[in-house]
Short mmCIF file of C-alpha atoms and ligand atoms in Angstrom, two decimals:
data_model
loop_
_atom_site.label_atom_id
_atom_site.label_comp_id
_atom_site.label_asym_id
_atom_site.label_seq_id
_atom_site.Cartn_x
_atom_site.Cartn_y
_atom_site.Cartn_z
CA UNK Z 262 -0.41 -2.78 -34.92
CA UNK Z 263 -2.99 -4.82 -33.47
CA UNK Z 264 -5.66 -2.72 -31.53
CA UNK Z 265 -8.16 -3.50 -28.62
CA UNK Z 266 -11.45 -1.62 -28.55
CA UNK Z 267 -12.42 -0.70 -25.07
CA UNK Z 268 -15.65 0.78 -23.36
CA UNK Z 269 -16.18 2.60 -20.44
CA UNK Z 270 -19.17 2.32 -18.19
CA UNK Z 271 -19.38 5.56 -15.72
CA UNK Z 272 -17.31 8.58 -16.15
CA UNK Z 273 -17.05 9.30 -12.89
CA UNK Z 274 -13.41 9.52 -10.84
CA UNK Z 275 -12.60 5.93 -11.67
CA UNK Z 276 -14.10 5.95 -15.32
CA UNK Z 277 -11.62 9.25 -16.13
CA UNK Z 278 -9.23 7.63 -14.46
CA UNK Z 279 -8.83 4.82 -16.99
CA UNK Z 280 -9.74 6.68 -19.76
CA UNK Z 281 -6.33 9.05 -18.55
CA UNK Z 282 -4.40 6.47 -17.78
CA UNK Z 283 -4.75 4.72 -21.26
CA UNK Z 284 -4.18 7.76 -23.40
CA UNK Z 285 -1.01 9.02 -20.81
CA UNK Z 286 0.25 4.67 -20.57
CA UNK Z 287 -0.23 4.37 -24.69
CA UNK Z 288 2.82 4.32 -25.77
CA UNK Z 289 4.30 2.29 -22.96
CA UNK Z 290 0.96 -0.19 -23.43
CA UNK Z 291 2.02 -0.38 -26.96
CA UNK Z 292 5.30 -1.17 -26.63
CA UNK Z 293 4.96 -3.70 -23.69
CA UNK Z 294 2.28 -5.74 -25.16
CA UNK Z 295 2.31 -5.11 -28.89
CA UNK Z 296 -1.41 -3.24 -28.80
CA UNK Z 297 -3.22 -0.09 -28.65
CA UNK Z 298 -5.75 0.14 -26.59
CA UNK Z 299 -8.51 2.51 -28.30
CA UNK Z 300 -11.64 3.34 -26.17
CA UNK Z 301 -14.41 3.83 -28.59
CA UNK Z 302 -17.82 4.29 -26.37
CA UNK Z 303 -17.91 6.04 -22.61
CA UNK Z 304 -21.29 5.23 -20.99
CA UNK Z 305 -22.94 8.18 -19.08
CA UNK Z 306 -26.20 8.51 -17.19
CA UNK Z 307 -26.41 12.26 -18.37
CA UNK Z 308 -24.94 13.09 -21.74
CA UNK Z 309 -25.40 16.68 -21.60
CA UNK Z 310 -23.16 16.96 -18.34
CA UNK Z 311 -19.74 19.32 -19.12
CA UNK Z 312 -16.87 16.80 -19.28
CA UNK Z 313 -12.88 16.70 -20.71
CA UNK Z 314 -12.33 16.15 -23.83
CA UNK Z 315 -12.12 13.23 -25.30
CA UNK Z 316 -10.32 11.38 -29.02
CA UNK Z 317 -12.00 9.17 -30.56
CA UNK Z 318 -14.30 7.80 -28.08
CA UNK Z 319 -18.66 8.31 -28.66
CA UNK Z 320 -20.11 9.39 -25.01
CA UNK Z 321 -23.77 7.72 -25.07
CA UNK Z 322 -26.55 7.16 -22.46
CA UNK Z 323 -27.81 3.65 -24.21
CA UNK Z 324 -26.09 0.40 -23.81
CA UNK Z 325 -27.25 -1.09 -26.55
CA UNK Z 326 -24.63 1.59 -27.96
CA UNK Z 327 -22.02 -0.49 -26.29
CA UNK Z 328 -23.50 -4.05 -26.40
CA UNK Z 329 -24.09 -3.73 -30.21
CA UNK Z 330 -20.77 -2.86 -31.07
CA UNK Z 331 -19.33 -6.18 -32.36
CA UNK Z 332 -15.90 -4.07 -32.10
CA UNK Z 333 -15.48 -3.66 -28.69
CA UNK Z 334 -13.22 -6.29 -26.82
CA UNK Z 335 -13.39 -5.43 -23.15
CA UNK Z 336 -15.54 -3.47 -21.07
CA UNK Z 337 -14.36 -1.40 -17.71
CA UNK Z 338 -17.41 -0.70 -15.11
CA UNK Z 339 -17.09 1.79 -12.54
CA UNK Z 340 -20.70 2.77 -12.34
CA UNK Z 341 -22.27 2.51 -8.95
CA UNK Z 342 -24.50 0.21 -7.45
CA UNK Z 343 -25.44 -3.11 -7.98
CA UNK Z 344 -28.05 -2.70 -10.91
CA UNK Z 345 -27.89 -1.68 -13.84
CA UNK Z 346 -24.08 -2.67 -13.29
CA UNK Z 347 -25.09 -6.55 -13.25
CA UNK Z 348 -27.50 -6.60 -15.87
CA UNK Z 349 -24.66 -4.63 -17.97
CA UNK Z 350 -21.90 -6.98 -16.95
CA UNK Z 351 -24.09 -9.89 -17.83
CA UNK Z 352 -24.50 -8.98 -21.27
CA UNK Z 353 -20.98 -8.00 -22.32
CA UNK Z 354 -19.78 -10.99 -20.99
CA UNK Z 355 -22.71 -13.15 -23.11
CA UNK Z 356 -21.49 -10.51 -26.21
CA UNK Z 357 -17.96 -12.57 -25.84
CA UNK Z 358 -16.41 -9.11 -24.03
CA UNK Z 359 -13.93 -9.80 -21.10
CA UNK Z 360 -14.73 -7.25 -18.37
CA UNK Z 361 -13.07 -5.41 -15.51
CA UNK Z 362 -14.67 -3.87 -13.07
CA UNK Z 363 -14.34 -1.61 -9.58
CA UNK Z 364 -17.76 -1.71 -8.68
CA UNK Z 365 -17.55 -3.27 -5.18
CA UNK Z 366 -21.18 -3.52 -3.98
CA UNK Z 367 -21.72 -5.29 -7.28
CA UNK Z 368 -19.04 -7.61 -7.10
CA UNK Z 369 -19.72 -8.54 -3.41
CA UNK Z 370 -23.34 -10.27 -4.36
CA UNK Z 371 -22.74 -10.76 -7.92
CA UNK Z 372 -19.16 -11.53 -8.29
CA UNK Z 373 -19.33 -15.43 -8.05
CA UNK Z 374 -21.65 -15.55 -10.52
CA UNK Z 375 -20.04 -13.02 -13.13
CA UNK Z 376 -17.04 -15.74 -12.72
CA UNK Z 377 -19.06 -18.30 -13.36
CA UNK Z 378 -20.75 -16.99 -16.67
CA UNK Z 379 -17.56 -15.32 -17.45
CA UNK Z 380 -15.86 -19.12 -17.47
CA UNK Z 381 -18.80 -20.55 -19.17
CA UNK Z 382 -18.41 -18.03 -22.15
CA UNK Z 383 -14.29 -18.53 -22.23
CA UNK Z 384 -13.84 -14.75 -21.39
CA UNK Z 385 -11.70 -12.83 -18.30
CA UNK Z 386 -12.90 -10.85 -15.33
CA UNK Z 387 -10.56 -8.06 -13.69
CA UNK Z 388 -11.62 -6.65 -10.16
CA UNK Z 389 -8.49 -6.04 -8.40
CA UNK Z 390 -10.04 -2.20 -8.11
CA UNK Z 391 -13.29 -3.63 -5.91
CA UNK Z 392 -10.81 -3.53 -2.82
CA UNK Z 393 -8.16 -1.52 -1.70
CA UNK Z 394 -8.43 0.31 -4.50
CA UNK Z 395 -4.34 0.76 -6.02
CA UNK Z 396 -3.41 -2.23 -3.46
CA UNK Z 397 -2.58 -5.47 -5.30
CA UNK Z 398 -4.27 -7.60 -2.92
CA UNK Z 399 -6.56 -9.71 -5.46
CA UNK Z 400 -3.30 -10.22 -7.54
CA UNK Z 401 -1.35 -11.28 -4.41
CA UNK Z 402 -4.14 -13.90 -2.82
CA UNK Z 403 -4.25 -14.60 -6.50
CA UNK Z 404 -0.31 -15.93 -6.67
CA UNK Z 405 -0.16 -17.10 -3.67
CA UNK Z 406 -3.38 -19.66 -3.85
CA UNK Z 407 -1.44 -20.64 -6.28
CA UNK Z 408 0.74 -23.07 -4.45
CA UNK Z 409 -0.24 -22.31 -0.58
CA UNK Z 410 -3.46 -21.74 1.25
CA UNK Z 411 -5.17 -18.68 3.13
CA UNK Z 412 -5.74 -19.27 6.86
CA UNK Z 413 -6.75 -15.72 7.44
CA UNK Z 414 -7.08 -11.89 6.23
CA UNK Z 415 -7.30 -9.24 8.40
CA UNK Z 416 -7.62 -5.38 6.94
CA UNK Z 417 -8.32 -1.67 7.13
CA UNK Z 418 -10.60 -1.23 4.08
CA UNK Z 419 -11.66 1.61 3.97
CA UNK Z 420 -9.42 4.83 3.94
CA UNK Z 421 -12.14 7.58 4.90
CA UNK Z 422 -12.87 5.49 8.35
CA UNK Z 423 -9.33 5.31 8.87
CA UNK Z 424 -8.97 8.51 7.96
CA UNK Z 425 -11.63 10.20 10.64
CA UNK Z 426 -10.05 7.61 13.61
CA UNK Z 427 -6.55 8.80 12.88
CA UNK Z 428 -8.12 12.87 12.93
CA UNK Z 429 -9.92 12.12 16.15
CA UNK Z 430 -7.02 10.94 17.70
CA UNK Z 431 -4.19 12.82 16.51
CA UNK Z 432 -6.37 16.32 16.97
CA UNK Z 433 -8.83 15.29 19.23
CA UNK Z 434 -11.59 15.95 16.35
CA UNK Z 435 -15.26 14.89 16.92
CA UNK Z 436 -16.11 11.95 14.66
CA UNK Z 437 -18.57 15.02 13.20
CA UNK Z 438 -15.60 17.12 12.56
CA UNK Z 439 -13.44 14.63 11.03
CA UNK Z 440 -16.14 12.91 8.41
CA UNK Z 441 -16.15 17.04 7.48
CA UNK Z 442 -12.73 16.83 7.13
CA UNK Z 443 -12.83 13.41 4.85
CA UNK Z 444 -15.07 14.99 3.12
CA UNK Z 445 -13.27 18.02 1.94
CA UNK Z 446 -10.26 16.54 1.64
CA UNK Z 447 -12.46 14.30 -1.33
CA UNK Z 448 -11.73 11.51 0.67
CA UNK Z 449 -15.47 10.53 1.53
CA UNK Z 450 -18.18 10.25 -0.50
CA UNK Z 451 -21.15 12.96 -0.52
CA UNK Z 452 -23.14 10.59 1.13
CA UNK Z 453 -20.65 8.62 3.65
CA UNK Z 454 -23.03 6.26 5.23
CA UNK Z 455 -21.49 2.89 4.28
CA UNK Z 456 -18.12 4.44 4.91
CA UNK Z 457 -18.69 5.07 8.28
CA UNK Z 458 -20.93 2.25 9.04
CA UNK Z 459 -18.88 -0.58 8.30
CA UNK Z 460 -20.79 -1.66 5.35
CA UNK Z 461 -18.42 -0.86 2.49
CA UNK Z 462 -15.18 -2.58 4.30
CA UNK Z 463 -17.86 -5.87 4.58
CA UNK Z 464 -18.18 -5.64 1.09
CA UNK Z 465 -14.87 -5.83 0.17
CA UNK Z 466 -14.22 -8.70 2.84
CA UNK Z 467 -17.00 -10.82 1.12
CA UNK Z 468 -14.67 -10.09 -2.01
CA UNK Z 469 -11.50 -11.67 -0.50
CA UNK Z 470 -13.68 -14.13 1.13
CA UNK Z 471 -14.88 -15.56 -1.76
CA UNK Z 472 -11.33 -15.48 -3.64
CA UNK Z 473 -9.36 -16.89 -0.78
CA UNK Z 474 -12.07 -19.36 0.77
CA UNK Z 475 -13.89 -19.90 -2.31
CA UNK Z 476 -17.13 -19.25 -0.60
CA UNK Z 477 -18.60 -16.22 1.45
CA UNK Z 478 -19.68 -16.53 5.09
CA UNK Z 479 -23.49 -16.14 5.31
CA UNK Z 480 -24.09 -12.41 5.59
CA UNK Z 481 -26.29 -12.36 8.55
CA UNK Z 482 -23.48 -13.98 10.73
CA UNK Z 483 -21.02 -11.54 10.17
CA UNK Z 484 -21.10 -8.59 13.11
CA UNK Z 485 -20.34 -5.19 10.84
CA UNK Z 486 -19.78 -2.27 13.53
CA UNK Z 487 -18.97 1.01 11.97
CA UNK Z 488 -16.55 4.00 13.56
CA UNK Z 489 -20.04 6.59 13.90
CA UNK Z 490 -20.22 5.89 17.43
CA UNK Z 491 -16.89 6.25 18.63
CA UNK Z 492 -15.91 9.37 20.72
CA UNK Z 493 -12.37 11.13 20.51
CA UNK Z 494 -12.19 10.71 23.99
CA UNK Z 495 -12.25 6.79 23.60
CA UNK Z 496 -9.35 7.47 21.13
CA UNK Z 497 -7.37 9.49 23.53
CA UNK Z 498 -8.00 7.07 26.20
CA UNK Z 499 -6.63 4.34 24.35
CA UNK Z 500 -3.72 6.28 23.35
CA UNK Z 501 -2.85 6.75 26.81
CA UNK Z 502 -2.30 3.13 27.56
CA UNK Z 503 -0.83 2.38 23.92
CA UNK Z 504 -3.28 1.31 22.02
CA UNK Z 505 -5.33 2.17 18.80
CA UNK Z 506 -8.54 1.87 17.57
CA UNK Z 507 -8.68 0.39 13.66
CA UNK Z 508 -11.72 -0.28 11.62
CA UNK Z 509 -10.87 -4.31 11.22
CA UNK Z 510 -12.21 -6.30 8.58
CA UNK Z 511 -11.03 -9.87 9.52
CA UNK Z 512 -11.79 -13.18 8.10
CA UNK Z 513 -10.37 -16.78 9.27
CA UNK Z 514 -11.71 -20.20 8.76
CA UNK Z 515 -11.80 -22.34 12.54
CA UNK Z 516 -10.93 -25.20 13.90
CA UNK Z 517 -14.08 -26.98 12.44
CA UNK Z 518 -13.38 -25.21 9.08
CA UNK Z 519 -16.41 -22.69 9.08
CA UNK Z 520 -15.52 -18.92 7.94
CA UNK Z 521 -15.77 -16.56 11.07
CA UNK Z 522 -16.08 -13.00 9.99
CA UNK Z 523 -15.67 -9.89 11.47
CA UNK Z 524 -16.01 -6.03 10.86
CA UNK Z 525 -15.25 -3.15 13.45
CA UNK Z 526 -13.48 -1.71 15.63
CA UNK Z 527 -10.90 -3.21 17.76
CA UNK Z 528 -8.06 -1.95 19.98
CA UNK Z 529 -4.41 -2.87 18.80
CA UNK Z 530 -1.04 -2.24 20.29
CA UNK Z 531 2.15 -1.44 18.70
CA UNK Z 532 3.34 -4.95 17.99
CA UNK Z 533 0.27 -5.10 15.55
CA UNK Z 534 1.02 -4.81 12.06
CA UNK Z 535 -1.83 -2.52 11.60
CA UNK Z 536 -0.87 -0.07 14.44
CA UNK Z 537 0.89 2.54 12.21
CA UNK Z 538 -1.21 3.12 9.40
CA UNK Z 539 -2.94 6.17 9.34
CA UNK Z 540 -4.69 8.34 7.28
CA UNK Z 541 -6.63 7.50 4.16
CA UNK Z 542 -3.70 4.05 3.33
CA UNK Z 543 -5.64 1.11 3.43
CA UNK Z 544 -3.32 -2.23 5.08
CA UNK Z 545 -4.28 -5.97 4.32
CA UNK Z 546 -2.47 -8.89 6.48
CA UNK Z 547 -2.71 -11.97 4.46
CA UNK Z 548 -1.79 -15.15 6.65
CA UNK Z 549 -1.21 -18.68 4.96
CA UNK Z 550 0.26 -22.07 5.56
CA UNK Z 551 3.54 -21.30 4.01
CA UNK Z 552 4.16 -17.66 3.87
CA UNK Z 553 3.53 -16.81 6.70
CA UNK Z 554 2.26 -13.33 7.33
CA UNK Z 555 2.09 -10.61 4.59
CA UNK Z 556 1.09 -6.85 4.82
CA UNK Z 557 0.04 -4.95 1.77
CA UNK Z 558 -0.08 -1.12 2.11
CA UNK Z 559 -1.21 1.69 0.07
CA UNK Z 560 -3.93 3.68 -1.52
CA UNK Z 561 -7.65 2.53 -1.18
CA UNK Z 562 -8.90 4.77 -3.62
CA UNK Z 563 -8.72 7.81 -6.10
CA UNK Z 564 -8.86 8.10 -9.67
CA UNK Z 565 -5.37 7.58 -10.04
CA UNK Z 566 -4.55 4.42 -7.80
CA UNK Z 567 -8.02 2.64 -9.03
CA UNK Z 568 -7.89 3.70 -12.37
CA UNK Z 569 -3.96 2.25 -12.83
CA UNK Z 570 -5.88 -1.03 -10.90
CA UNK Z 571 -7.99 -1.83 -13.84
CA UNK Z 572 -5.62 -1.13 -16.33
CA UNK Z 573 -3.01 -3.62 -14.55
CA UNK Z 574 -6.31 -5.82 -15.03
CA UNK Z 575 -6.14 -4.99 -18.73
CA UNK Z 576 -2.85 -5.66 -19.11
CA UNK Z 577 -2.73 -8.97 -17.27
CA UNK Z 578 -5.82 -10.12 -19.89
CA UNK Z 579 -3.33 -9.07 -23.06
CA UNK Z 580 -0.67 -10.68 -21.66
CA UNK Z 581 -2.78 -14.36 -20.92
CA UNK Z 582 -3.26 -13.77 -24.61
CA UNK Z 583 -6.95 -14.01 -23.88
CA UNK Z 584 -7.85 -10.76 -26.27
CA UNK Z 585 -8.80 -11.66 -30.23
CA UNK Z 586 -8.26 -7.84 -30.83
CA UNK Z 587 -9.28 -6.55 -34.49
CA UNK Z 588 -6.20 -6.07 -36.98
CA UNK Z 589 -5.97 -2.75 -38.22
CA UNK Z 590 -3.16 -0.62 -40.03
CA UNK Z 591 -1.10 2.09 -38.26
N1 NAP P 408 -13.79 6.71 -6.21
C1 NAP P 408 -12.91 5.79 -5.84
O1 NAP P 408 -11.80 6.10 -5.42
C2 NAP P 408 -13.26 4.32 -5.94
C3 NAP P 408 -12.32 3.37 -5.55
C4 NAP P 408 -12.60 2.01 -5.71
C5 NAP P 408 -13.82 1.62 -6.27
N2 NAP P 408 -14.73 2.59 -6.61
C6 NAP P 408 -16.00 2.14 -7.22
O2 NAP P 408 -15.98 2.54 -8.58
C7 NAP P 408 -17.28 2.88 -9.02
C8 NAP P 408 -17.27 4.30 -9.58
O3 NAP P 408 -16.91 5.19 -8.55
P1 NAP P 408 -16.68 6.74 -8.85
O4 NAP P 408 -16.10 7.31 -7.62
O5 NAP P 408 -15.97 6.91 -10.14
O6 NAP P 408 -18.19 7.23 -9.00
P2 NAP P 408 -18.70 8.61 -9.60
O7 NAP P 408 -17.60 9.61 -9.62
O8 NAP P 408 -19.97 8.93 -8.92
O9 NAP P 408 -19.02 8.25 -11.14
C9 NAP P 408 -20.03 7.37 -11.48
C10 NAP P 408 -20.22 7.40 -12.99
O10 NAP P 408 -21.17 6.40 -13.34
C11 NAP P 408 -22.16 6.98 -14.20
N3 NAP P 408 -23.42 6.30 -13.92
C12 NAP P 408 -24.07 6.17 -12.74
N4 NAP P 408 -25.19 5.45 -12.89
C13 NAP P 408 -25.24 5.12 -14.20
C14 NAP P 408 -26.16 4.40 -15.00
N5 NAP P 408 -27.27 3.86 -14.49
N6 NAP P 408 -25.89 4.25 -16.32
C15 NAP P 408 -24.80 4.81 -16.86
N7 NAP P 408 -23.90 5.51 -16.16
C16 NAP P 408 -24.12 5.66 -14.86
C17 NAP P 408 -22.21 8.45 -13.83
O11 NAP P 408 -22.71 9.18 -14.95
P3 NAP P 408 -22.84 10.78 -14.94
O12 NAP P 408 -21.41 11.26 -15.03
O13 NAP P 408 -23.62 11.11 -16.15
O14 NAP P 408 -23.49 11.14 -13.65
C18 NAP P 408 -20.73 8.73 -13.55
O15 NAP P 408 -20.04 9.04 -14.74
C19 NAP P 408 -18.19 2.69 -7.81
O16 NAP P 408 -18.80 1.45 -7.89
C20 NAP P 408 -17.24 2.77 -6.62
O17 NAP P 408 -17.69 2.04 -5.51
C21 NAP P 408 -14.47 3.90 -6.47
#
């Protein structure tokens, strides 16, 4: 049976994820696509931290570990933070590895160029899990640039924001009270700035940007509002006369054919597609010349939903045939 070696970068929620996902999907992988998919090396920051157990996989702190293992086919990142990820990325892709990643505020800056050098050096890049987490959306723009075009994408992108609006107005919770909430629910990170602030939604619209439009707005121009200085009683209000407040991402090109950009919070009444999503989903309305409109809903995040993202990477990269996996007997 043909195998693929696979390495992990950050054992974190996403990193587990994948590695759980491949051991509990192996038999299924194997029988779909004709190959076992064997991690061999799990980068860490801190080796001596207490983790599961794991078969046949090394834990190390070194890349070179990784890098210099002539074995390894493909490399999933879900480290955080823009460097070392890059500088990792970069080299596995120069080492002939295909890579797949969920890093987001990586892939925002450094995406367009990881496709570039990842073309250059005949090898694939995954990143469906950068945005919206277990939502298909990169796939789905994907497809459909394939024989239409994107006029606009408008989205809730980030689950804890939506989470905290739907708490403030469904309880009346202070925005204080309902980041708590996020946050011990696991649905917000320890330190929930870019949540909250709009940044990490931006992120993932310069992601879609830059697939759909082929380029990325400058950043400067885009307006990123966050949901930290919203009151319940603004929620409530708007209830009264119908309307919601969603954390927007929204991206359309105009009349003259410059990319307009937005991020915040806007009003929307129930006719809107993104009305009736609550909680930690994240929505994505894709509209195009053909289609029409599209709404994608689900999970933005968790170990679970992002982890089975990169693996649909994975598999998509076995099934292009792009993988020269190592022959071994079993
Ligand atoms: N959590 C989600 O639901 C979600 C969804 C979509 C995308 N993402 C993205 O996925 C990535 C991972 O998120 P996460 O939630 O899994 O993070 P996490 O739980 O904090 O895990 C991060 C992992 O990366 C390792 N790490 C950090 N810096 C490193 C370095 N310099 N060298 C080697 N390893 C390093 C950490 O090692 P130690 O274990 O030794 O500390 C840890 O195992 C992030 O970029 C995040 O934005 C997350």
């Amino acid at each position: 049976m043909p195998s693929i070696k696979a390495a992990i970068l950050g054992f974190g929620t996403v990193g587990e994820g994948v590695y759980r996902i491949l051991q509990e999907k192996r038999e299924e992988i194997k029988k779909s696509t004709g190959f076992t998919v064997d991690v061999v090396s799990i980068l860490v920051k801190d080796k001596a931290k207490n983790r599961m157990p794991v078969t046949g996989a090394k834990f190390t702190d070194d890349i070179q570990d990784v890098l210099n293992n002539p074995e390894i086919d493909i490399v999933f990142e879900a480290i955080v933070g823009e460097e070392p990820a890059y500088t990792y990325l970069s080299d596995a892709i120069e080492k002939g590895c295909h890579i797949i990643t969920a890093n987001k505020m990586m892939f925002a800056k450094h995406g367009p160029a990881l496709l570039k050098h990842a073309e250059f050096r005949n090898v694939k890049v995954g990143f469906e899990a950068t945005t919206a987490g277990g939502v298909p959306i990169i796939r789905t723009v994907t497809n459909l640039l394939a024989g239409d075009r994107v006029k606009r994408i408008q989205g809730i992108l980030n689950g804890t924001s939506n989470f905290i609006l739907t708490k403030m107005r469904e309880e009346g919770s202070s925005f204080e009270l309902a980041l708590k909430d996020a946050q011990q629910n696991g649905y917000a990170e320890a330190d929930p700035t870019d949540d909250v602030n709009g940044t990490d939604a931006f992120r993932k619209l310069m992601i879609l940007s830059s697939l759909a439009f082929g380029q990325q707005p400058d950043w400067e121009d885009v307006p990123v509002v966050g949901i930290d200085h919203l009151e319940s009683n603004d929620l409530l209000d708007a209830s009264k006369d119908d309307l919601r407040y969603r954390h927007v991402a929204d991206i359309w090109k105009d009349e003259k054919g410059k990319l307009q950009a937005t991020v915040g919070p806007v009003l929307i009444g129930d006719s809107h597609p993104l009305f009736g999503i609550d909680g930690v989903d994240n929505a994505i309305i894709v509209n195009t010349e053909y289609l029409g409109s599209l709404t994608l809903i689900g999970p933005g995040a968790g170990m679970y939903p992002t982890g089975s993202a990169m693996v649909a990477d994975l598999l998509h990269i076995i099934r292009q045939h792009e993988l020269k996996p190592v022959m071994v007997t079993n």
